[in-house]
Tab-separated table of C-alpha atoms in Angstrom:
chain	number	residue	atom	x	y	z
A	1	MET	CA	0.070	-0.004	0.004
A	2	ASN	CA	1.604	3.261	-1.078
A	3	LYS	CA	1.416	6.511	0.868
A	4	ASP	CA	-1.458	8.027	-1.063
A	5	GLN	CA	-3.628	4.910	-0.635
A	6	SER	CA	-2.903	4.465	3.061
A	7	SER	CA	-3.474	8.120	3.848
A	8	SER	CA	-7.152	7.811	3.017
A	9	TYR	CA	-7.600	5.326	5.877
A	10	LEU	CA	-5.851	7.540	8.538
A	11	THR	CA	-7.836	7.836	11.798
A	12	THR	CA	-6.894	8.196	15.391
A	13	GLN	CA	-9.527	5.647	16.290
A	14	SER	CA	-6.837	3.155	15.334
A	15	PRO	CA	-4.799	2.519	18.492
A	16	PRO	CA	-1.423	2.559	16.708
A	17	ILE	CA	-2.207	5.925	15.088
A	18	TYR	CA	-3.528	7.360	18.324
A	19	GLU	CA	-0.285	6.492	20.018
A	20	ILE	CA	1.623	8.440	17.378
A	21	VAL	CA	-0.629	11.461	17.397
A	22	LYS	CA	-2.050	11.620	20.917
A	23	ASN	CA	-2.498	15.407	21.744
A	24	ASN	CA	-5.017	17.142	19.539
A	25	HIS	CA	-5.864	13.977	17.774
A	26	GLU	CA	-9.443	15.121	16.905
A	27	TYR	CA	-7.884	17.988	14.907
A	28	TYR	CA	-6.000	15.512	12.717
A	29	ASP	CA	-9.006	13.275	12.243
A	30	LYS	CA	-10.960	16.241	10.801
A	31	LYS	CA	-8.010	17.234	8.510
A	32	TRP	CA	-7.542	13.680	7.279
A	33	LYS	CA	-11.201	13.215	6.504
A	34	LYS	CA	-11.454	16.603	4.640
A	35	HIS	CA	-8.402	16.117	2.351
A	36	LYS	CA	-8.062	13.261	-0.141
A	37	LYS	CA	-4.267	13.237	-0.056
A	38	PRO	CA	-3.307	14.568	3.428
A	39	ASN	CA	0.271	13.526	2.966
A	40	ASN	CA	0.497	16.271	0.221
A	41	TYR	CA	-1.838	18.844	1.831
A	42	ALA	CA	-3.925	18.624	5.020
A	43	GLY	CA	-5.042	22.112	5.603
A	44	TRP	CA	-3.485	25.181	7.269
A	45	ASN	CA	-1.673	24.930	10.618
A	46	TRP	CA	-1.455	28.161	12.603
A	47	PRO	CA	1.254	27.006	15.123
A	48	ALA	CA	3.361	25.765	12.182
A	49	PHE	CA	3.035	29.226	10.696
A	50	ILE	CA	3.602	31.340	13.848
A	51	ILE	CA	6.376	29.290	15.555
A	52	PRO	CA	7.491	26.660	13.120
A	53	PRO	CA	10.688	25.449	14.777
A	54	PHE	CA	8.920	24.971	18.145
A	55	TRP	CA	5.965	23.175	16.647
A	56	LEU	CA	8.103	20.937	14.519
A	57	ALA	CA	10.254	19.974	17.495
A	58	TYR	CA	7.143	19.528	19.638
A	59	ARG	CA	6.061	16.851	17.080
A	60	TYR	CA	9.546	15.332	16.939
A	61	MET	CA	10.141	16.398	13.384
A	62	TYR	CA	13.845	17.243	13.946
A	63	GLY	CA	14.821	17.248	10.257
A	64	TRP	CA	12.252	19.842	9.420
A	65	THR	CA	13.426	21.859	12.446
A	66	LEU	CA	16.943	21.909	11.112
A	67	LEU	CA	15.699	22.797	7.622
A	68	TYR	CA	13.843	25.776	8.965
A	69	PHE	CA	16.952	27.268	10.405
A	70	ILE	CA	18.857	26.485	7.214
A	71	PHE	CA	16.194	28.447	5.369
A	72	ILE	CA	16.720	31.340	7.801
A	73	VAL	CA	20.493	31.241	7.310
A	74	ALA	CA	20.117	31.174	3.499
A	75	GLU	CA	17.808	34.218	3.762
A	76	LEU	CA	20.351	36.089	5.826
A	77	THR	CA	23.064	35.270	3.217
A	78	LEU	CA	20.809	36.638	0.404
A	79	LEU	CA	19.739	39.785	2.332
A	80	SER	CA	23.291	40.575	3.397
A	81	ALA	CA	24.617	40.276	-0.146
A	82	ILE	CA	22.537	43.189	-1.401
A	83	SER	CA	21.476	46.641	-0.264
A	84	PHE	CA	17.973	45.359	0.279
A	85	TYR	CA	14.516	46.995	0.439
A	86	SER	CA	12.509	46.608	3.625
A	87	GLU	CA	9.784	44.732	1.751
A	88	ILE	CA	12.334	41.967	0.893
A	89	THR	CA	13.627	41.953	4.432
A	90	PHE	CA	10.176	41.098	5.827
A	91	LEU	CA	8.903	39.024	2.914
A	92	LEU	CA	11.434	36.209	2.868
A	93	PRO	CA	10.878	35.114	6.533
A	94	ILE	CA	7.171	35.467	6.031
A	95	LEU	CA	7.340	33.148	2.993
A	96	THR	CA	9.273	30.653	5.013
A	97	HIS	CA	6.690	30.682	7.786
A	98	PHE	CA	3.841	30.537	5.218
A	99	PHE	CA	5.507	27.401	3.763
A	100	PHE	CA	5.410	25.565	7.120
A	101	GLY	CA	1.985	26.757	7.872
A	102	LEU	CA	0.749	25.423	4.441
A	103	LYS	CA	2.701	22.130	4.575
A	104	GLY	CA	3.021	21.456	8.293
A	105	ASN	CA	0.080	19.065	8.586
A	106	ALA	CA	1.167	17.204	5.499
A	107	PHE	CA	4.734	16.718	6.932
A	108	PHE	CA	3.247	15.420	10.120
A	109	THR	CA	0.943	13.107	8.119
A	110	ARG	CA	4.019	11.674	6.324
A	111	ARG	CA	5.645	11.097	9.669
A	112	VAL	CA	2.563	9.209	10.969
A	113	LEU	CA	2.574	7.111	7.840
A	114	LYS	CA	6.169	6.271	8.148
A	115	LEU	CA	5.927	5.293	11.794
A	116	ILE	CA	2.805	3.139	10.903
A	117	GLN	CA	4.883	1.406	8.242
A	118	LEU	CA	7.704	0.733	10.643
A	119	THR	CA	5.334	-0.623	13.219
A	120	ASN	CA	3.708	-2.973	10.656
A	121	SER	CA	6.883	-3.984	8.916
A	122	ASP	CA	8.772	-7.293	9.431
A	123	THR	CA	11.609	-6.263	11.680
A	124	GLU	CA	13.931	-8.831	10.201
A	125	LYS	CA	13.535	-7.195	6.787
A	126	THR	CA	13.317	-3.630	7.814
A	127	LYS	CA	16.150	-1.723	9.365
A	128	PRO	CA	15.043	-0.416	12.753
A	129	ALA	CA	14.508	3.287	13.174
A	130	VAL	CA	16.743	5.355	15.352
A	131	PRO	CA	14.798	5.749	18.623
A	132	LEU	CA	15.235	9.483	18.575
A	133	PHE	CA	13.349	9.701	15.243
A	134	ALA	CA	10.700	7.083	16.233
A	135	LYS	CA	9.282	8.946	19.256
A	136	LYS	CA	5.494	9.160	19.406
A	137	GLY	CA	3.194	11.829	20.801
A	138	THR	CA	4.460	15.284	21.729
A	139	SER	CA	7.064	16.844	23.972
A	140	TRP	CA	7.235	20.419	25.309
A	141	ILE	CA	10.848	19.733	26.383
A	142	SER	CA	11.699	18.876	22.806
A	143	ALA	CA	9.896	21.976	21.622
A	144	ILE	CA	12.091	24.123	23.729
A	145	VAL	CA	15.479	22.359	23.799
A	146	THR	CA	15.671	21.300	20.100
A	147	PRO	CA	15.521	24.910	18.655
A	148	VAL	CA	18.045	26.025	21.249
A	149	ILE	CA	20.470	23.234	20.331
A	150	VAL	CA	20.054	23.925	16.599
A	151	ILE	CA	20.589	27.710	17.184
A	152	PHE	CA	23.733	26.939	19.194
A	153	LEU	CA	25.055	24.793	16.382
A	154	LEU	CA	24.447	27.556	13.844
A	155	ILE	CA	26.038	30.349	15.912
A	156	LEU	CA	29.408	29.998	14.278
A	157	PRO	CA	28.164	29.906	10.717
A	158	VAL	CA	25.958	32.949	11.348
A	159	GLN	CA	28.819	34.822	12.979
A	160	ALA	CA	31.085	34.061	9.957
A	161	LEU	CA	28.286	35.142	7.636
A	162	SER	CA	27.886	38.451	9.544
A	163	GLU	CA	31.625	39.135	9.360
A	164	TRP	CA	31.735	38.241	5.644
A	165	SER	CA	28.619	40.299	4.826
A	166	PHE	CA	28.858	43.480	6.764
A	167	GLU	CA	32.510	44.030	7.427
A	168	SER	CA	34.177	46.147	4.786
A	169	GLU	CA	37.570	47.795	4.288
A	170	LEU	CA	35.646	50.781	3.121
A	171	ASP	CA	34.936	53.545	5.707
A	172	PRO	CA	31.463	55.080	5.909
A	173	GLY	CA	31.054	57.567	3.117
A	174	ILE	CA	29.854	58.186	-0.497
A	175	TYR	CA	31.720	56.475	-3.311
A	176	ILE	CA	31.388	57.085	-7.028
A	177	TYR	CA	32.063	54.371	-9.518
A	178	SER	CA	31.244	53.387	-13.108
A	179	ASP	CA	30.038	50.302	-14.925
A	180	ASN	CA	32.909	49.745	-17.224
A	181	ASN	CA	32.140	46.706	-19.439
A	182	ASN	CA	28.701	46.450	-17.794
A	183	ASN	CA	30.311	45.529	-14.542
A	184	GLU	CA	27.900	46.633	-11.736
A	185	LYS	CA	29.992	45.270	-8.856
A	186	THR	CA	30.144	47.789	-5.998
A	187	PRO	CA	33.507	48.869	-4.612
A	188	GLU	CA	34.859	46.567	-1.750
A	189	TYR	CA	38.323	47.886	-0.988
A	190	ASN	CA	40.046	51.203	-0.489
A	191	GLY	CA	42.095	50.340	-3.577
A	192	ASP	CA	38.851	50.487	-5.648
A	193	ILE	CA	38.082	54.091	-4.706
A	194	VAL	CA	39.265	57.292	-6.452
A	195	THR	CA	38.359	60.569	-4.752
A	196	SER	CA	36.588	63.001	-7.085
A	197	PRO	CA	36.930	60.593	-10.019
A	198	VAL	CA	36.961	61.616	-13.680
A	199	PHE	CA	34.880	59.695	-16.211
A	200	LYS	CA	34.724	59.803	-19.998
A	201	LYS	CA	31.531	60.756	-21.813
A	202	TYR	CA	29.993	57.755	-23.690
A	203	ASP	CA	32.032	55.371	-21.463
A	204	ALA	CA	29.605	53.880	-18.947
A	205	ARG	CA	26.905	54.484	-16.420
A	206	ILE	CA	28.017	56.197	-13.163
A	207	ASN	CA	26.805	55.013	-9.740
A	208	LEU	CA	27.126	55.808	-6.126
A	209	PHE	CA	27.778	53.451	-3.211
A	210	TYR	CA	26.674	54.808	0.194
A	211	ILE	CA	27.891	53.406	3.524
A	212	GLY	CA	26.337	54.875	6.575
A	213	GLU	CA	27.328	54.831	10.256
A	214	GLU	CA	23.906	53.394	10.935
A	215	PRO	CA	21.208	51.558	8.885
A	216	VAL	CA	18.740	53.812	7.041
A	217	ASN	CA	15.953	52.031	8.764
A	218	ASN	CA	13.112	53.224	6.324
A	219	GLN	CA	13.929	56.925	6.875
A	220	THR	CA	13.725	59.127	3.845
A	221	PHE	CA	16.841	58.547	1.684
A	222	ARG	CA	17.376	61.419	-0.682
A	223	VAL	CA	19.992	61.840	-3.462
A	224	SER	CA	20.445	65.222	-5.113
A	225	LEU	CA	22.598	65.576	-8.232
A	226	LEU	CA	23.931	69.018	-9.191
A	227	PHE	CA	25.898	70.126	-12.266
A	228	GLN	CA	28.465	72.869	-12.631
A	229	ASP	CA	29.448	74.186	-16.020
A	230	PRO	CA	33.316	74.780	-16.107
A	231	GLU	CA	32.656	78.104	-17.727
A	232	GLU	CA	30.380	79.192	-14.819
A	233	PRO	CA	32.263	77.976	-11.783
A	234	ASP	CA	30.168	79.811	-9.276
A	235	GLU	CA	26.835	78.313	-10.247
A	236	TRP	CA	25.417	74.766	-9.491
A	237	GLU	CA	22.317	73.566	-11.401
A	238	SER	CA	20.054	70.912	-9.865
A	239	LEU	CA	19.656	68.039	-12.354
A	240	ARG	CA	17.935	65.344	-10.288
A	241	ASP	CA	16.389	64.912	-6.906
A	242	ARG	CA	15.271	61.427	-5.764
A	243	GLU	CA	14.085	60.161	-2.452
A	244	SER	CA	12.702	56.874	-1.032
A	245	LYS	CA	11.642	55.332	2.248
A	246	LYS	CA	12.259	51.758	1.033
A	247	PHE	CA	15.844	51.345	2.198
A	248	SER	CA	16.750	49.732	5.521
A	249	SER	CA	20.426	48.794	5.072
A	250	ASN	CA	23.429	51.016	5.752
A	251	ARG	CA	24.950	50.031	2.381
A	252	ILE	CA	23.098	51.310	-0.653
A	253	SER	CA	24.045	51.220	-4.284
A	254	LEU	CA	22.286	53.477	-6.914
A	255	ASP	CA	22.719	54.725	-10.421
A	256	VAL	CA	23.630	58.448	-10.664
A	257	ILE	CA	23.822	59.384	-14.349
A	258	ASP	CA	24.352	57.581	-17.627
A	259	ALA	CA	27.559	59.007	-19.272
A	260	GLN	CA	26.635	57.074	-22.420
A	261	ASN	CA	23.643	59.211	-22.980
A	262	PRO	CA	24.369	61.942	-25.646
A	263	ALA	CA	22.404	64.372	-23.584
A	264	THR	CA	24.644	64.047	-20.543
A	265	LYS	CA	26.589	67.221	-20.009
A	266	VAL	CA	30.397	67.568	-19.799
A	267	GLY	CA	31.458	69.240	-16.632
A	268	ASN	CA	31.520	68.934	-12.829
A	269	TYR	CA	28.978	67.081	-10.738
A	270	ARG	CA	28.158	66.963	-7.074
A	271	VAL	CA	26.112	64.246	-5.286
A	272	GLU	CA	24.525	65.147	-2.003
A	273	ILE	CA	22.958	62.578	0.452
A	274	PHE	CA	20.277	63.258	2.977
A	275	VAL	CA	18.978	60.671	5.480
A	276	GLY	CA	15.796	61.480	7.318
A	277	GLY	CA	16.089	65.127	6.049
A	278	GLU	CA	19.638	65.445	7.473
A	279	PHE	CA	22.651	66.130	5.249
A	280	VAL	CA	25.154	63.292	5.694
A	281	GLY	CA	27.768	63.993	3.051
A	282	GLU	CA	28.611	64.645	-0.582
A	283	GLU	CA	31.007	63.485	-3.343
A	284	ARG	CA	32.046	65.137	-6.590
A	285	PHE	CA	33.036	63.777	-9.984
A	286	THR	CA	33.794	65.036	-13.461
A	287	ILE	CA	32.694	63.938	-16.974
A	288	THR	CA	34.980	64.929	-19.788
A	289	MET	CA	35.227	64.171	-23.443
A	290	GLU	CA	38.781	62.912	-23.177
């Protein structure tokens, strides 16, 4: 009998199944009766959505508990690799929790089916299950201790990730760089930086890389671009003024102006940065024909 066939006969009125489920067995009876293939989907589970690692460990699903934290570490890796928007920051963990809320009952159903299969199998032909992974019922001790152990095991990788992601040889400031050969990589080392750089017209797009003392944290992030004609050194013309409240990182990379555009003027430019309405710094660059 395959999993899909046996799942249709699931009921905690069966003593072996009741021993596996125990607490809240009426809930699972209703879910199994309502869904044709509960091992694929057996309804929404709120505890699995709100506190997935604790609920998974409470039901002795240690593999899924570990996978949850692996998901979280993977998300931190992704988020730390970019100057991310706040929507992305909150969306990825929510999607992870949504996944477990959606599939939690199905994962537990699969565990029940597996334990039933082990119980009914010929022990001489079937390799016995490790006692730790064959426990039945629930455990509040497991719900608390297991996530703590997993977090402890992941402390070193997370610390290494944090050092790799957020430490930089660059001091806080505003850095101007170009996309030579369509290379959009932001500066990483002091050797990558040229103060008041000079760019050639028609060469590449010009960008800024901002590193703040503190994260922007959804405050207004404003970038002003001003132009100075070499023949009129006392006047600065405002070309572009952008602001956004979507940034939360202290590391932000944005385009400034496209030097490949024929309409781009030759002359001196100044980029001013304001965070939360407060001026935090400026950087200058020049576009020439040579």
